[in-house]
């Protein structure tokens, strides 16, 4: 990834530019749910467990994995890689374009930390409700934040996230 591309991402995609969405949909009325995460074996397993829980309620689930290491060449979920970021701060990936064009009712971000790529994805998505880990730095990127101890792990975070979005009426 180019250093210039990374800096341009920060300058071009600020949280105040993100469109404000209307009401958060109820889980019952939700049809399409997205999951996004940065590559990691435990996160991949957590995404699988969320997919099972959500698909059991007859909801469509789309997943996108961001691989931030050049030596990793594949993932079990659709993915895009760090080297697809241009020097001008554009992510050149058909997977990203398709994912960002999808109007999700909920978009679940499984990472505990935000990086420039994930910030860009969260700002540019058409999701009605973005869900992620609670932190003061992330408040501008989510409509719903789940607070818990990081040591509980991503699988517990995934379970809690599904529990809370199912409670939305």
PDB file of C-alpha atoms in Angstrom, residues 14 67 76 79 129 168:
ATOM      1  CA  UNK A  14     -13.846  11.945   7.268  1.00  0.00           C
ATOM      2  CA  UNK A  67      -6.419  -8.790   4.109  1.00  0.00           C
ATOM      3  CA  UNK A  76     -12.702 -18.431   2.964  1.00  0.00           C
ATOM      4  CA  UNK A  79     -11.847 -10.460   0.275  1.00  0.00           C
ATOM      5  CA  UNK A 129     -27.212   0.781  10.742  1.00  0.00           C
ATOM      6  CA  UNK A 168     -34.220  -4.011  17.998  1.00  0.00           C
TER       7      UNK A 168
END
